[in-house]
Amino acid sequence: MKKDIIIPVVKDVYIAVVKEWDKDFTSHDWLVYLINNSLDPLESVMIMSRGKHKDGRKTSTFRHAFKFIAAKTAMKVELIMEEVFAFENEFVLTYFIGPTLYDHVYTAAPFSISEEAFNKLPVMDQEGVLLK
């Protein structure tokens, strides 16, 4: 029975953290983006984020839902505070392409989000940290 279950592999869909200038608050803010670098639109997208520290502290759990993410686009998901960069931050992504359900967990190890870790991001004309 287990051999009959096919678990699809998530490809060309990423979670990224970028630092952007907010002209309204005149500050640099860290933001989490969902990047769809595939040729297919994503439907019924759900993202759950949470963080935990080695000393037992936890962040609040956030849940986000998007009906549709077009192919080759990026969607802003949430603001992330620098104070939680010392935590292990986890983003659980679930979505459909056609009738197929995809699921992937992206993790940012403690202190892995920093400007020193920036790389060019797919789809976006920016640099940021691409989570694995």
mmCIF file of C-alpha atoms in Angstrom:
data_model
loop_
_atom_site.group_PDB
_atom_site.id
_atom_site.type_symbol
_atom_site.label_atom_id
_atom_site.label_comp_id
_atom_site.label_asym_id
_atom_site.label_seq_id
_atom_site.Cartn_x
_atom_site.Cartn_y
_atom_site.Cartn_z
ATOM 1 C CA MET A 1 0.000 0.000 0.000
ATOM 2 C CA LYS A 2 2.735 2.512 0.887
ATOM 3 C CA LYS A 3 4.400 1.939 -2.467
ATOM 4 C CA ASP A 4 1.223 3.208 -4.151
ATOM 5 C CA ILE A 5 1.429 6.613 -2.461
ATOM 6 C CA ILE A 6 3.193 9.155 -4.627
ATOM 7 C CA ILE A 7 4.595 12.170 -2.817
ATOM 8 C CA PRO A 8 5.362 14.883 -5.382
ATOM 9 C CA VAL A 9 8.618 16.815 -5.087
ATOM 10 C CA VAL A 10 8.385 20.590 -4.724
ATOM 11 C CA LYS A 11 10.460 22.271 -7.443
ATOM 12 C CA ASP A 12 10.882 25.942 -8.367
ATOM 13 C CA VAL A 13 8.846 27.201 -5.395
ATOM 14 C CA TYR A 14 10.755 28.959 -2.622
ATOM 15 C CA ILE A 15 10.476 30.918 0.593
ATOM 16 C CA ALA A 16 12.833 33.909 0.747
ATOM 17 C CA VAL A 17 13.626 36.624 3.275
ATOM 18 C CA VAL A 18 14.545 40.071 1.950
ATOM 19 C CA LYS A 19 15.345 43.443 3.450
ATOM 20 C CA GLU A 20 13.337 46.283 1.917
ATOM 21 C CA TRP A 21 13.002 50.006 2.486
ATOM 22 C CA ASP A 22 9.588 51.033 3.814
ATOM 23 C CA LYS A 23 8.998 54.637 2.778
ATOM 24 C CA ASP A 24 5.965 55.021 5.078
ATOM 25 C CA PHE A 25 7.907 54.106 8.225
ATOM 26 C CA THR A 26 11.295 55.251 6.830
ATOM 27 C CA SER A 27 13.024 52.061 7.912
ATOM 28 C CA HIS A 28 14.450 48.867 6.504
ATOM 29 C CA ASP A 29 12.147 45.929 7.189
ATOM 30 C CA TRP A 30 12.718 42.189 6.788
ATOM 31 C CA LEU A 31 9.969 40.511 4.774
ATOM 32 C CA VAL A 32 9.134 36.917 3.889
ATOM 33 C CA TYR A 33 8.178 36.175 0.276
ATOM 34 C CA LEU A 34 6.797 33.138 -1.504
ATOM 35 C CA ILE A 35 8.455 32.797 -4.922
ATOM 36 C CA ASN A 36 6.792 30.764 -7.662
ATOM 37 C CA ASN A 37 9.508 30.253 -10.285
ATOM 38 C CA SER A 38 7.581 27.413 -11.962
ATOM 39 C CA LEU A 39 5.565 27.531 -15.167
ATOM 40 C CA ASP A 40 2.388 26.533 -13.290
ATOM 41 C CA PRO A 41 0.166 28.717 -11.102
ATOM 42 C CA LEU A 42 -0.235 27.659 -7.470
ATOM 43 C CA GLU A 43 -3.740 27.328 -6.085
ATOM 44 C CA SER A 44 -5.143 27.162 -2.536
ATOM 45 C CA VAL A 45 -1.790 28.155 -1.052
ATOM 46 C CA MET A 46 -1.366 27.911 2.716
ATOM 47 C CA ILE A 47 1.719 28.969 4.672
ATOM 48 C CA MET A 48 2.202 28.385 8.383
ATOM 49 C CA SER A 49 5.170 30.000 10.120
ATOM 50 C CA ARG A 50 6.582 29.516 13.603
ATOM 51 C CA GLY A 51 9.862 29.748 15.439
ATOM 52 C CA LYS A 52 11.452 28.022 18.391
ATOM 53 C CA HIS A 53 14.538 28.875 20.415
ATOM 54 C CA LYS A 54 16.893 26.364 22.005
ATOM 55 C CA ASP A 55 15.953 27.732 25.458
ATOM 56 C CA GLY A 56 12.318 26.726 24.909
ATOM 57 C CA ARG A 57 10.855 30.074 23.851
ATOM 58 C CA LYS A 58 8.496 30.033 20.867
ATOM 59 C CA THR A 59 7.086 32.631 18.509
ATOM 60 C CA SER A 60 3.437 32.997 17.687
ATOM 61 C CA THR A 61 2.188 30.782 14.884
ATOM 62 C CA PHE A 62 1.051 32.668 11.795
ATOM 63 C CA ARG A 63 -1.129 31.260 9.049
ATOM 64 C CA HIS A 64 -1.597 32.795 5.600
ATOM 65 C CA ALA A 65 -3.790 31.717 2.696
ATOM 66 C CA PHE A 66 -3.742 32.784 -0.943
ATOM 67 C CA LYS A 67 -6.209 31.551 -3.553
ATOM 68 C CA PHE A 68 -3.832 31.902 -6.484
ATOM 69 C CA ILE A 69 -0.148 32.663 -7.115
ATOM 70 C CA ALA A 70 0.626 33.172 -10.801
ATOM 71 C CA ALA A 71 3.609 31.498 -12.461
ATOM 72 C CA LYS A 72 6.929 33.375 -12.339
ATOM 73 C CA THR A 73 5.794 35.757 -9.574
ATOM 74 C CA ALA A 74 6.534 36.511 -5.935
ATOM 75 C CA MET A 75 4.038 37.243 -3.173
ATOM 76 C CA LYS A 76 4.774 39.097 0.073
ATOM 77 C CA VAL A 77 3.772 36.857 2.982
ATOM 78 C CA GLU A 78 4.710 38.545 6.261
ATOM 79 C CA LEU A 79 7.010 40.838 8.180
ATOM 80 C CA ILE A 80 9.702 39.071 10.210
ATOM 81 C CA MET A 81 11.462 40.779 13.115
ATOM 82 C CA GLU A 82 15.243 40.614 13.571
ATOM 83 C CA GLU A 83 14.689 39.485 17.170
ATOM 84 C CA VAL A 84 13.568 36.046 15.934
ATOM 85 C CA PHE A 85 16.655 35.456 13.742
ATOM 86 C CA ALA A 86 18.184 33.665 16.762
ATOM 87 C CA PHE A 87 15.314 31.160 16.573
ATOM 88 C CA GLU A 88 14.917 28.220 14.227
ATOM 89 C CA ASN A 89 12.200 29.581 11.935
ATOM 90 C CA GLU A 90 10.006 27.152 10.051
ATOM 91 C CA PHE A 91 7.647 27.788 7.141
ATOM 92 C CA VAL A 92 5.250 24.998 6.156
ATOM 93 C CA LEU A 93 3.976 25.473 2.601
ATOM 94 C CA THR A 94 1.038 23.578 1.096
ATOM 95 C CA TYR A 95 -0.502 24.188 -2.326
ATOM 96 C CA PHE A 96 -2.156 22.581 -5.333
ATOM 97 C CA ILE A 97 -1.059 22.425 -8.953
ATOM 98 C CA GLY A 98 -4.107 21.037 -10.694
ATOM 99 C CA PRO A 99 -5.424 18.115 -8.620
ATOM 100 C CA THR A 100 -2.020 17.387 -7.024
ATOM 101 C CA LEU A 101 -1.261 18.486 -3.455
ATOM 102 C CA TYR A 102 2.303 19.658 -2.712
ATOM 103 C CA ASP A 103 3.800 20.151 0.736
ATOM 104 C CA HIS A 104 7.237 21.334 1.853
ATOM 105 C CA VAL A 105 8.851 22.598 5.052
ATOM 106 C CA TYR A 106 11.433 25.400 4.735
ATOM 107 C CA THR A 107 13.724 26.026 7.692
ATOM 108 C CA ALA A 108 15.968 28.932 8.604
ATOM 109 C CA ALA A 109 18.600 27.843 11.125
ATOM 110 C CA PRO A 110 19.412 30.284 13.942
ATOM 111 C CA PHE A 111 21.347 33.317 12.662
ATOM 112 C CA SER A 112 21.190 32.091 9.029
ATOM 113 C CA ILE A 113 19.178 35.157 7.968
ATOM 114 C CA SER A 114 21.597 38.032 7.444
ATOM 115 C CA GLU A 115 22.763 40.393 4.733
ATOM 116 C CA GLU A 116 25.985 38.362 4.480
ATOM 117 C CA ALA A 117 23.899 35.382 3.308
ATOM 118 C CA PHE A 118 22.201 37.311 0.480
ATOM 119 C CA ASN A 119 22.044 35.800 -3.008
ATOM 120 C CA LYS A 120 20.220 36.788 -6.184
ATOM 121 C CA LEU A 121 16.613 35.594 -5.950
ATOM 122 C CA PRO A 122 14.690 33.979 -8.800
ATOM 123 C CA VAL A 123 11.819 36.028 -10.294
ATOM 124 C CA MET A 124 12.523 39.003 -8.012
ATOM 125 C CA ASP A 125 14.933 41.749 -8.982
ATOM 126 C CA GLN A 126 16.427 41.633 -5.479
ATOM 127 C CA GLU A 127 18.845 39.829 -3.254
ATOM 128 C CA GLY A 128 17.828 37.912 -0.164
ATOM 129 C CA VAL A 129 18.127 34.675 1.765
ATOM 130 C CA LEU A 130 16.606 31.662 0.014
ATOM 131 C CA LEU A 131 15.397 29.092 2.570
ATOM 132 C CA LYS A 132 15.883 25.366 2.036
#
